[in-house]
PDB file of C-alpha atoms in Angstrom:
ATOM      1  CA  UNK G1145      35.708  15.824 -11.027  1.00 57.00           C
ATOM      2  CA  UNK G1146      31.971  15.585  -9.869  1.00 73.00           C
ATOM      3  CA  UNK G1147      30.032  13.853  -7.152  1.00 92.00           C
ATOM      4  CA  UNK G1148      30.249  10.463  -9.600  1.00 97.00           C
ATOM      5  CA  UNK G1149      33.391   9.448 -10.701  1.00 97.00           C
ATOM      6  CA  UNK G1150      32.639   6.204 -12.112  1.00 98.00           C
ATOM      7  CA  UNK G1151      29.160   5.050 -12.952  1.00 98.00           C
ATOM      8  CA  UNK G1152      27.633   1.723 -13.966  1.00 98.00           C
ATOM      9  CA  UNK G1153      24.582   1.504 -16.126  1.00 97.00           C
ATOM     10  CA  UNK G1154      22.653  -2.275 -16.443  1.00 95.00           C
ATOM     11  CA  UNK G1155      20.712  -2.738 -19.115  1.00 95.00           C
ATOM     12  CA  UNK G1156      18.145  -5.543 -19.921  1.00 91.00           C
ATOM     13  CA  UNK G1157      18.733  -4.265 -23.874  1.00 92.00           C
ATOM     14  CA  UNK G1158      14.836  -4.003 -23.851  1.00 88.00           C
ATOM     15  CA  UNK G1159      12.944  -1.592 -25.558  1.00 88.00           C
ATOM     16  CA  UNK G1160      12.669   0.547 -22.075  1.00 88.00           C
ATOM     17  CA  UNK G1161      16.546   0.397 -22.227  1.00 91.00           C
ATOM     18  CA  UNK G1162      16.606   3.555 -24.439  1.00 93.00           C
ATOM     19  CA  UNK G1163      14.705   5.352 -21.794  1.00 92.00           C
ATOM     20  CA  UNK G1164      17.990   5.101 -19.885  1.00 94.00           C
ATOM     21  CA  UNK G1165      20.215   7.233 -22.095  1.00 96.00           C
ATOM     22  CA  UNK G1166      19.608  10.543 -22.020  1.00 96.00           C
ATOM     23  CA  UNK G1167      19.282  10.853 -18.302  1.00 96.00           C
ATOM     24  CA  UNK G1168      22.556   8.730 -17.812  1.00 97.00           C
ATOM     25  CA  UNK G1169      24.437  10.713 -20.347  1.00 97.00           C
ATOM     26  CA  UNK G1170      23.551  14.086 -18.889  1.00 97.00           C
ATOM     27  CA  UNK G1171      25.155  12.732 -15.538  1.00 97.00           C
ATOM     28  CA  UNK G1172      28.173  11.207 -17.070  1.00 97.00           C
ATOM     29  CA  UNK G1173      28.867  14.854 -18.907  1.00 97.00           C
ATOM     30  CA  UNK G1174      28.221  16.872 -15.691  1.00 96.00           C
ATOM     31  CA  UNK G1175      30.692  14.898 -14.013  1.00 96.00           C
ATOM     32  CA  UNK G1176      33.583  13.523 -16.444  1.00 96.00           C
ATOM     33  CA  UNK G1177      32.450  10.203 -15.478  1.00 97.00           C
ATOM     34  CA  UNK G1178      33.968   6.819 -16.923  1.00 97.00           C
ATOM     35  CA  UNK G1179      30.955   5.011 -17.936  1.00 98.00           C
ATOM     36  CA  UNK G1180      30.936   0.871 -17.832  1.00 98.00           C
ATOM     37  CA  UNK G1181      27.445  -0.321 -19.408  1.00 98.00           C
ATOM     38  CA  UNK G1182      26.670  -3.801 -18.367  1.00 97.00           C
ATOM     39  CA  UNK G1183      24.040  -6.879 -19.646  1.00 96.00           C
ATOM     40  CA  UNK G1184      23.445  -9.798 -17.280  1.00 95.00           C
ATOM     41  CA  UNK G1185      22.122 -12.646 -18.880  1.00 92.00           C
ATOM     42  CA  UNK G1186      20.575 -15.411 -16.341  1.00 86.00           C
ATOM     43  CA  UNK G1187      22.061 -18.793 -17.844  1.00 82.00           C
ATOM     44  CA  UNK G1188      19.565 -21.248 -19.451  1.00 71.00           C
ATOM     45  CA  UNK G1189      20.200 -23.292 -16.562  1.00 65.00           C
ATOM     46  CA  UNK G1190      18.026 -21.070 -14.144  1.00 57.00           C
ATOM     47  CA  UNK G1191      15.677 -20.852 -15.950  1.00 56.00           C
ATOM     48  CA  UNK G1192      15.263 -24.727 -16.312  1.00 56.00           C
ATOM     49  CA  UNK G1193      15.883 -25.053 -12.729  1.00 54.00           C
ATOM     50  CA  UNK G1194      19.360 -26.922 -13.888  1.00 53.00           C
ATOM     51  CA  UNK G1195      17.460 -30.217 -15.246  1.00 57.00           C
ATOM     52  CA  UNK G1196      17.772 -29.889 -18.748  1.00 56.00           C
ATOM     53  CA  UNK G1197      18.834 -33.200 -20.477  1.00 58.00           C
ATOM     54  CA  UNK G1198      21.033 -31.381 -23.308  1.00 65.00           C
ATOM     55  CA  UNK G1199      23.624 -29.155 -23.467  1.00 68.00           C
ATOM     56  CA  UNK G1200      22.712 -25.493 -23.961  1.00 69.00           C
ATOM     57  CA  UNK G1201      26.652 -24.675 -24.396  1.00 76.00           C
ATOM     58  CA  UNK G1202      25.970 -23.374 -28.260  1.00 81.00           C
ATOM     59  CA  UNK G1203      22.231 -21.210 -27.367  1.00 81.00           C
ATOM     60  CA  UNK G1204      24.306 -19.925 -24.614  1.00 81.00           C
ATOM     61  CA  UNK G1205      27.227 -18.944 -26.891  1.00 87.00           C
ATOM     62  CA  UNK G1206      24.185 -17.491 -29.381  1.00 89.00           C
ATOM     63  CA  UNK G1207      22.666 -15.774 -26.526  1.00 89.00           C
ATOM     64  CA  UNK G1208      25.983 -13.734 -25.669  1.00 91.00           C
ATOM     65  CA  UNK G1209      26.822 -12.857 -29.194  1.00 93.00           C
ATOM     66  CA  UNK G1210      23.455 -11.069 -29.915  1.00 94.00           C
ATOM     67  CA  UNK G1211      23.551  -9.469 -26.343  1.00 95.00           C
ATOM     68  CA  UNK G1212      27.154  -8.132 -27.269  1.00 95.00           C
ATOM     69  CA  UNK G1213      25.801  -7.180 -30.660  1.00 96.00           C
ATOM     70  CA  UNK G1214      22.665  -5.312 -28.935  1.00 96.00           C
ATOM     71  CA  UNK G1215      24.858  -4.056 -26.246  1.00 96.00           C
ATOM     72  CA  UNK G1216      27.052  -2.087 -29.100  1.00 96.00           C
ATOM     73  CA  UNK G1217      23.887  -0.945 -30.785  1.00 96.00           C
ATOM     74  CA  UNK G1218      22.799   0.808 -27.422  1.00 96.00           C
ATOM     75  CA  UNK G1219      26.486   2.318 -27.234  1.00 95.00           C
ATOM     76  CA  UNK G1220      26.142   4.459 -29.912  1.00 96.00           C
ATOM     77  CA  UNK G1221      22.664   5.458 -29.676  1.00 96.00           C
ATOM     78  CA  UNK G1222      24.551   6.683 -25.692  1.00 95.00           C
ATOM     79  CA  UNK G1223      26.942   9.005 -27.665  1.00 94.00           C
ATOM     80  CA  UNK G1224      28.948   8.923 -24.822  1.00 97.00           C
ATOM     81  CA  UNK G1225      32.594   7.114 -24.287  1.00 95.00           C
ATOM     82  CA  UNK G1226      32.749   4.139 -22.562  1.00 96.00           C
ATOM     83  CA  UNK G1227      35.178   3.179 -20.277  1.00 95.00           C
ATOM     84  CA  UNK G1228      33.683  -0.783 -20.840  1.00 95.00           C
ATOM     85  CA  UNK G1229      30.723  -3.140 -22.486  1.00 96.00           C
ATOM     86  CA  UNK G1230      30.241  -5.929 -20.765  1.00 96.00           C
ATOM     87  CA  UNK G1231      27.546  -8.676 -21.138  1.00 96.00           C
ATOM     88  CA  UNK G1232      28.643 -11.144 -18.361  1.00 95.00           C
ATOM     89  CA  UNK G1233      26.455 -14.514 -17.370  1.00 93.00           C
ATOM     90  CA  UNK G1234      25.162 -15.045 -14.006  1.00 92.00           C
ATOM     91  CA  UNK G1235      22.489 -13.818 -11.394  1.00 92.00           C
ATOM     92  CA  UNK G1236      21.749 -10.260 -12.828  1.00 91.00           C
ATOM     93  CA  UNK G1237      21.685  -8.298  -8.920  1.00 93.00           C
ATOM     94  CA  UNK G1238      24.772 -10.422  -7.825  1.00 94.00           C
ATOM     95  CA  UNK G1239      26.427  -9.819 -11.326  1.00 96.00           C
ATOM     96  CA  UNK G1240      25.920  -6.128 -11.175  1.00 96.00           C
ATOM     97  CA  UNK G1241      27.120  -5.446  -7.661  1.00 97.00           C
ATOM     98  CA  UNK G1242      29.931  -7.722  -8.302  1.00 97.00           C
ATOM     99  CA  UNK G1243      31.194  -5.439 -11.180  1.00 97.00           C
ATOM    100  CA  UNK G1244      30.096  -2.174  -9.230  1.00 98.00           C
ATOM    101  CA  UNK G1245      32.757  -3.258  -6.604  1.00 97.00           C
ATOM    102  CA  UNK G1246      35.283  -4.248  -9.312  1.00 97.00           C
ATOM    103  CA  UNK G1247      35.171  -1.124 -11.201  1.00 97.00           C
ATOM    104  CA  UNK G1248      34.679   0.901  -7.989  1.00 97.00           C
ATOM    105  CA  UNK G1249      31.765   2.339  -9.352  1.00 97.00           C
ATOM    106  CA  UNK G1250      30.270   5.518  -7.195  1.00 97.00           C
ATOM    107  CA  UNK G1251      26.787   4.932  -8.581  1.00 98.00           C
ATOM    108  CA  UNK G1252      24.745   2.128 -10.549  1.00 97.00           C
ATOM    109  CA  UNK G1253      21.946   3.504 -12.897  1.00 96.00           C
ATOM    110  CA  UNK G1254      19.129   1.106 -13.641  1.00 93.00           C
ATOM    111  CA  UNK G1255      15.454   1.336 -14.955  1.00 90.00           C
ATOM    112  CA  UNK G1256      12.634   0.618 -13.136  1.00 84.00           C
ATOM    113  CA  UNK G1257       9.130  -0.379 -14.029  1.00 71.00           C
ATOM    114  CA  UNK G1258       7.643   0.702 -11.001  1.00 60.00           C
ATOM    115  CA  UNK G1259       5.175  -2.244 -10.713  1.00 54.00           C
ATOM    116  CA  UNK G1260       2.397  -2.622  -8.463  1.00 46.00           C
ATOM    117  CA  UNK G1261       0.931  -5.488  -7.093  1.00 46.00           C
ATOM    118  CA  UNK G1262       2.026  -9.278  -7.071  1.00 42.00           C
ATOM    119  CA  UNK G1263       5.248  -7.900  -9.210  1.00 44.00           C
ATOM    120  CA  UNK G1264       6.012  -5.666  -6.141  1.00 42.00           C
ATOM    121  CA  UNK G1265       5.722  -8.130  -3.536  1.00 42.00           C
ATOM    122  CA  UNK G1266       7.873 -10.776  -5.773  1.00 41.00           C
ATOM    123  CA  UNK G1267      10.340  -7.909  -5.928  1.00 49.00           C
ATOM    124  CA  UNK G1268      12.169  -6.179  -8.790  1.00 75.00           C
ATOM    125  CA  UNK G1269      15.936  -5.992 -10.084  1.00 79.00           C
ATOM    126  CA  UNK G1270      16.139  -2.374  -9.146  1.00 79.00           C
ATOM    127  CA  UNK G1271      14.824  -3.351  -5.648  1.00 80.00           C
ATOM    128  CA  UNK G1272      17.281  -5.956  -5.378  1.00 83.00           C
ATOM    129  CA  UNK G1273      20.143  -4.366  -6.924  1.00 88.00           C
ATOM    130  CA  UNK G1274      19.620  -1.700  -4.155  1.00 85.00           C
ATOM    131  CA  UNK G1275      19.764  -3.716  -1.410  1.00 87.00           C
ATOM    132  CA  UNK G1276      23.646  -4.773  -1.201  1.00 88.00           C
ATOM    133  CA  UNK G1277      25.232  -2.177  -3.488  1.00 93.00           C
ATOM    134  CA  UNK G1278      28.519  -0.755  -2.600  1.00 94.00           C
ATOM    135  CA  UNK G1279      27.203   2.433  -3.938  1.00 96.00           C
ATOM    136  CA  UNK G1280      24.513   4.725  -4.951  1.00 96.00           C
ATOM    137  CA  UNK G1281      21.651   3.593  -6.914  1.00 95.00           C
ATOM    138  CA  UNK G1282      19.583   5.570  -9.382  1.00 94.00           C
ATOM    139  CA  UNK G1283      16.720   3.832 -10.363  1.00 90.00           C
ATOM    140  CA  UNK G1284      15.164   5.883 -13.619  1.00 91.00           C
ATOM    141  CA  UNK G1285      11.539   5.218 -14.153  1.00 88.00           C
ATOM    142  CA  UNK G1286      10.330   3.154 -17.667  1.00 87.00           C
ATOM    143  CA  UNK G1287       7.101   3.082 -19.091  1.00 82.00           C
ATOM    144  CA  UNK G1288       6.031  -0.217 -21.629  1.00 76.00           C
ATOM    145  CA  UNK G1289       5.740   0.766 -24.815  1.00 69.00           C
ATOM    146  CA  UNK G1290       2.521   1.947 -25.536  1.00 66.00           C
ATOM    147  CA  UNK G1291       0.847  -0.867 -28.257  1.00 59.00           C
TER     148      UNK G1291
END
């Protein structure tokens, strides 16, 4: 067994996602790592600051289908076994160090955009997702799509 024993990618399922794979696989082979891949998705609710006058119950449901479908896209483009997919709802840093500590993950693999600016004063997931894991965290660098 290597260093990592059990390692958790998140993925926002963006296009940067795929900028995650080859690095994560390569340290999944080198050390016989079980491999959980995670998607967070913020309910609706957050985002409307909880004062929406309908219920969001079916876009919700919508939401978490096409994440799961997305999320098993990305899993074979990893060509790698999985130990787990998950797409679980909630707030994406708590969410993923919440499952890091559940699967007793030894490292969490995210991207990073590397932002400058007002972005790096607000803060970023990989920032936050740093600060409280119960492991390592590799933060892999992604560039934007160039248009």
């Amino acid at each position: 067994m290597g260093v990592y024993s059990k390692i958790l990618l998140a993925v926002d399922l963006s296009e940067e996602s795929d900028q995650l794979i080859e690095k994560t696989r390569t340290i999944a082979k080198n050390n016989q790592a079980q491999l959980t891949v995670l998607h967070v998705i913020e309910p609706l609710s957050f985002a409307y600051g909880g004062d929406v006058p309908m219920d969001l119950t079916t876009v919700q449901e919508q939401l978490d289908a096409h994440a799961r479908e997305k999320l098993e896209l990305f899993s074979q483009k990893l060509a790698y076994p999985t130990e787990s997919l998950q797409v679980v709802t909630g707030h994406t840093e708590s969410e993923i160090h919440r499952i890091a500590k559940e699967k007793e993950c030894d490292l969490i693999v995210v991207g990073s955009h590397g932002r400058h600016g007002l972005a790096l004063l607000l803060g970023s997931t990989a920032n936050s997702v740093l600060h409280g894991a119960p492991c390592d965290v590799l933060a892999i660098r992604v560039y934007e799509p160039e248009e």
